[in-house]
Amino acid sequence: MGNAGQLYMLYTCPFCWKVRGLLEHLGIDHERIQVNPMKSKKLPSAPEWKKVPIWIDAENKIHIDSTPIMKHIDSVHNEGKLWSSDNKERRDKWMEWVDLHMSKATIPILYGSLGSALKTTTSVSKLENFGFFSKRLYAWAGFPIMWGIIAKKRVKKDGRTPKKLWHDLLDEFTEEFGQKEFFGGDSPDLVDLAAFGYVRSISPYSQFSQLEEHEAGMKWYRAVEATLRV
Ligand SMILES: N[C@@H](CCC(=O)N[C@@H](CS)C(=O)NCC(=O)O)C(=O)O
């Protein structure tokens, strides 16, 4: 038995962190292929899909889009246990909530001010698999400005600071499961792991300390982290 599959990913992509967390939670052997963000055309997907993550299973079948990839991996390697639920309405509603709100909150906290945008892009250029020249280009040319503009617009439109936005999201999410340790009850389910992926994607950066100040959120985060098998 070789690998269960290959994950085409970017280190800094929050959607990739979702799939990585699931693979680590289940302890599934796999190969990670860190794509060069400057050459995204090389992805082995259908021509209309240029995004990561992409999962190539052991039969060489291509799977795209992080949440469907998670469901697929859970069903093939875990009898669908993490996605099974006796309240499908609640599960579906919150998976959608996580994908809609948490995905949008990562950019503002990482790039919301010029200072944080520069800091983040410099880290990104060290973490990703760029060529030498692209690395310099990425860190110091257009990217911080581009992301800075996008992030600023989002922050302005939302009206809250990125930190407040995250604290509100973590309030709402953890309040939903109240006395229980996880959204999934006594153990994390696929909704927990999706949310965990978004939060974890911020963990390599100094801005993560703003999330660490959220007590209930961190209690949940550390508890999910403790279930990872690598
Ligand atoms: N809905 C997709 C979103 C994936 C996505 O936007 N990935 C980004 C990196 S974080 C990407 O590859 N962007 C390249 C592009 O849009 O061309 C998922 O959940 O997998």
XYZ file of C-alpha atoms and ligand atoms in Angstrom:
250
model
C 0.000 0.000 0.000
C 1.418 3.330 -1.029
C 0.013 6.749 -0.419
C -3.704 7.360 -0.264
C -3.163 10.191 -2.697
C -1.500 13.445 -3.551
C -2.486 16.839 -2.257
C -1.632 19.741 -4.538
C -1.441 22.685 -2.217
C -0.124 26.056 -1.258
C 1.261 26.280 2.227
C -0.577 29.490 2.942
C -3.937 28.624 1.391
C -6.667 28.302 4.065
C -8.643 25.834 1.929
C -5.609 23.553 1.794
C -5.278 23.688 5.585
C -8.800 22.267 5.826
C -7.830 19.159 3.863
C -4.465 18.846 5.613
C -6.138 18.880 9.023
C -8.516 16.122 8.001
C -5.681 13.951 6.631
C -3.737 14.479 9.855
C -6.770 13.800 12.034
C -7.337 10.481 10.252
C -3.619 9.718 10.087
C -3.720 9.144 6.327
C -0.430 8.744 4.494
C -0.270 11.059 1.514
C 2.071 13.075 -0.621
C 2.035 16.851 -0.520
C 2.918 18.753 -3.640
C 3.575 22.362 -2.922
C 2.803 24.195 -6.133
C 4.630 27.297 -7.227
C 2.079 30.082 -6.872
C 3.593 31.882 -9.867
C 2.943 28.888 -12.137
C -0.538 27.778 -11.181
C -1.215 26.661 -14.777
C 0.671 23.457 -14.059
C -2.097 22.044 -11.903
C -3.278 18.595 -13.009
C -6.930 19.560 -13.121
C -9.661 20.219 -15.564
C -8.734 23.323 -17.542
C -11.437 25.400 -15.915
C -10.181 24.752 -12.374
C -6.981 26.594 -11.514
C -7.281 26.499 -7.760
C -5.776 24.532 -4.938
C -6.345 22.276 -3.092
C -6.584 19.411 -5.577
C -6.660 15.829 -4.362
C -5.500 13.001 -6.643
C -6.643 9.700 -5.175
C -4.876 6.347 -5.419
C -6.757 5.592 -8.672
C -5.488 8.859 -10.145
C -8.923 10.434 -10.011
C -8.970 14.191 -9.553
C -11.032 15.814 -6.815
C -11.468 19.553 -6.495
C -12.838 22.064 -3.980
C -11.886 21.690 -0.324
C -15.209 20.771 1.279
C -16.122 18.143 -1.358
C -12.541 16.808 -1.059
C -12.981 16.467 2.713
C -16.277 14.627 2.282
C -14.687 12.337 -0.307
C -11.691 11.459 1.893
C -13.953 10.856 4.901
C -16.212 8.560 2.880
C -13.421 6.509 1.282
C -11.053 6.254 4.256
C -13.331 6.614 7.274
C -16.730 5.176 6.308
C -18.120 8.693 6.213
C -18.143 8.859 10.006
C -17.085 12.480 10.317
C -19.811 13.668 7.992
C -22.566 11.424 9.353
C -24.923 13.230 11.691
C -28.325 12.771 13.285
C -29.073 16.400 12.560
C -28.195 16.941 8.918
C -29.907 20.302 8.779
C -27.724 21.699 11.561
C -24.610 20.135 10.036
C -25.250 21.517 6.540
C -26.180 24.935 7.820
C -22.996 25.258 9.866
C -20.688 23.845 7.219
C -22.033 26.535 4.932
C -21.608 29.147 7.660
C -17.998 28.125 8.236
C -17.176 28.172 4.528
C -18.892 31.496 3.993
C -17.717 33.489 6.999
C -14.413 32.038 8.142
C -13.007 31.896 4.619
C -13.644 35.619 4.209
C -12.062 36.531 7.544
C -8.553 35.226 6.825
C -7.524 37.933 4.342
C -8.472 40.936 6.543
C -6.462 39.762 9.539
C -3.417 38.887 7.450
C -3.441 41.837 5.074
C -5.761 44.407 6.685
C -3.169 47.103 7.260
C -0.071 47.940 5.256
C 2.141 46.805 8.125
C 0.435 43.454 8.482
C 0.285 43.022 4.703
C 4.045 43.471 4.400
C 4.737 41.185 7.336
C 2.485 38.490 5.957
C 3.832 38.649 2.413
C 7.386 38.405 3.662
C 6.469 35.289 5.653
C 4.571 33.871 2.702
C 7.566 34.306 0.425
C 9.653 32.279 2.882
C 7.060 29.533 3.329
C 6.027 28.955 -0.263
C 7.850 27.136 -2.988
C 8.786 30.141 -5.114
C 11.798 30.344 -7.349
C 14.463 32.718 -6.052
C 13.527 35.671 -8.207
C 9.782 35.240 -7.813
C 10.347 35.210 -4.080
C 11.867 38.678 -4.147
C 9.249 39.861 -6.587
C 6.402 38.531 -4.519
C 7.612 39.979 -1.241
C 8.405 43.454 -2.459
C 6.398 44.214 -5.571
C 2.687 44.178 -6.217
C 1.377 41.583 -3.832
C 1.251 43.395 -0.508
C -0.368 46.312 -2.260
C -2.886 44.200 -4.100
C -3.848 42.175 -1.039
C -3.741 45.302 1.095
C -6.307 46.992 -1.113
C -8.600 43.972 -1.173
C -8.319 43.494 2.575
C -8.830 47.170 3.380
C -12.002 47.241 1.322
C -13.323 44.218 3.166
C -12.457 45.639 6.571
C -14.096 48.928 5.689
C -17.220 47.286 4.389
C -17.515 45.119 7.495
C -16.886 47.993 9.899
C -15.225 45.774 12.508
C -11.513 45.345 13.086
C -10.260 41.973 11.801
C -9.675 40.925 15.406
C -13.233 41.795 16.423
C -14.530 39.987 13.361
C -12.673 36.814 14.380
C -13.782 37.075 17.983
C -17.400 37.422 16.848
C -17.059 34.381 14.595
C -15.463 32.316 17.352
C -18.212 33.438 19.774
C -20.907 32.399 17.374
C -19.286 29.087 16.526
C -18.397 27.969 20.065
C -21.736 29.152 21.474
C -23.444 26.825 19.016
C -22.014 23.786 20.815
C -22.250 25.261 24.298
C -21.376 22.660 26.943
C -19.974 20.213 24.416
C -16.288 20.262 23.558
C -16.788 20.256 19.803
C -19.394 21.114 17.199
C -19.549 17.360 16.625
C -20.189 16.718 20.330
C -17.559 14.716 22.222
C -15.268 14.439 19.214
C -14.639 16.702 16.245
C -16.594 16.151 13.046
C -16.073 17.499 9.543
C -17.494 20.925 10.448
C -14.988 21.225 13.317
C -12.156 20.235 11.013
C -13.176 22.719 8.326
C -13.350 25.561 10.861
C -10.097 24.372 12.418
C -8.422 24.563 9.000
C -9.359 28.206 8.529
C -8.157 29.164 12.004
C -4.985 27.134 11.656
C -4.093 28.828 8.382
C -3.447 31.976 10.421
C -1.265 30.169 12.961
C 2.078 30.692 11.142
C 1.731 34.478 11.416
C 2.172 36.879 14.293
C -1.450 38.037 13.934
C -2.486 34.668 15.364
C -1.939 36.092 18.846
C -5.109 38.157 18.303
C -7.072 34.921 17.986
C -5.290 33.337 20.921
C -6.964 35.923 23.123
C -10.313 34.255 22.511
C -10.606 31.816 25.403
C -13.430 29.504 24.300
C -12.150 29.540 20.721
C -8.662 28.509 21.785
C -9.948 25.805 24.098
C -11.786 24.308 21.142
C -8.811 24.900 18.774
C -6.293 23.188 21.061
C -8.704 20.295 21.612
C -9.010 19.704 17.847
C -5.250 20.081 17.479
C -4.754 17.369 20.101
C -6.623 14.884 17.872
C -4.136 15.216 15.000
C -2.043 12.107 14.563
C 1.143 13.652 13.248
N -13.676 26.968 -3.059
C -12.290 26.580 -3.242
C -11.402 27.797 -3.147
C -9.954 27.481 -3.405
C -9.112 28.728 -3.646
O -9.614 29.830 -3.839
N -7.781 28.559 -3.645
C -6.882 29.655 -3.936
C -5.670 29.656 -3.037
S -6.089 30.025 -1.345
C -6.378 29.510 -5.355
O -5.878 28.478 -5.737
N -6.502 30.564 -6.156
C -5.999 30.567 -7.498
C -6.992 31.141 -8.461
O -8.100 31.504 -8.026
O -6.656 31.210 -9.643
C -11.947 25.540 -2.198
O -12.583 25.535 -1.113
O -11.090 24.692 -2.455
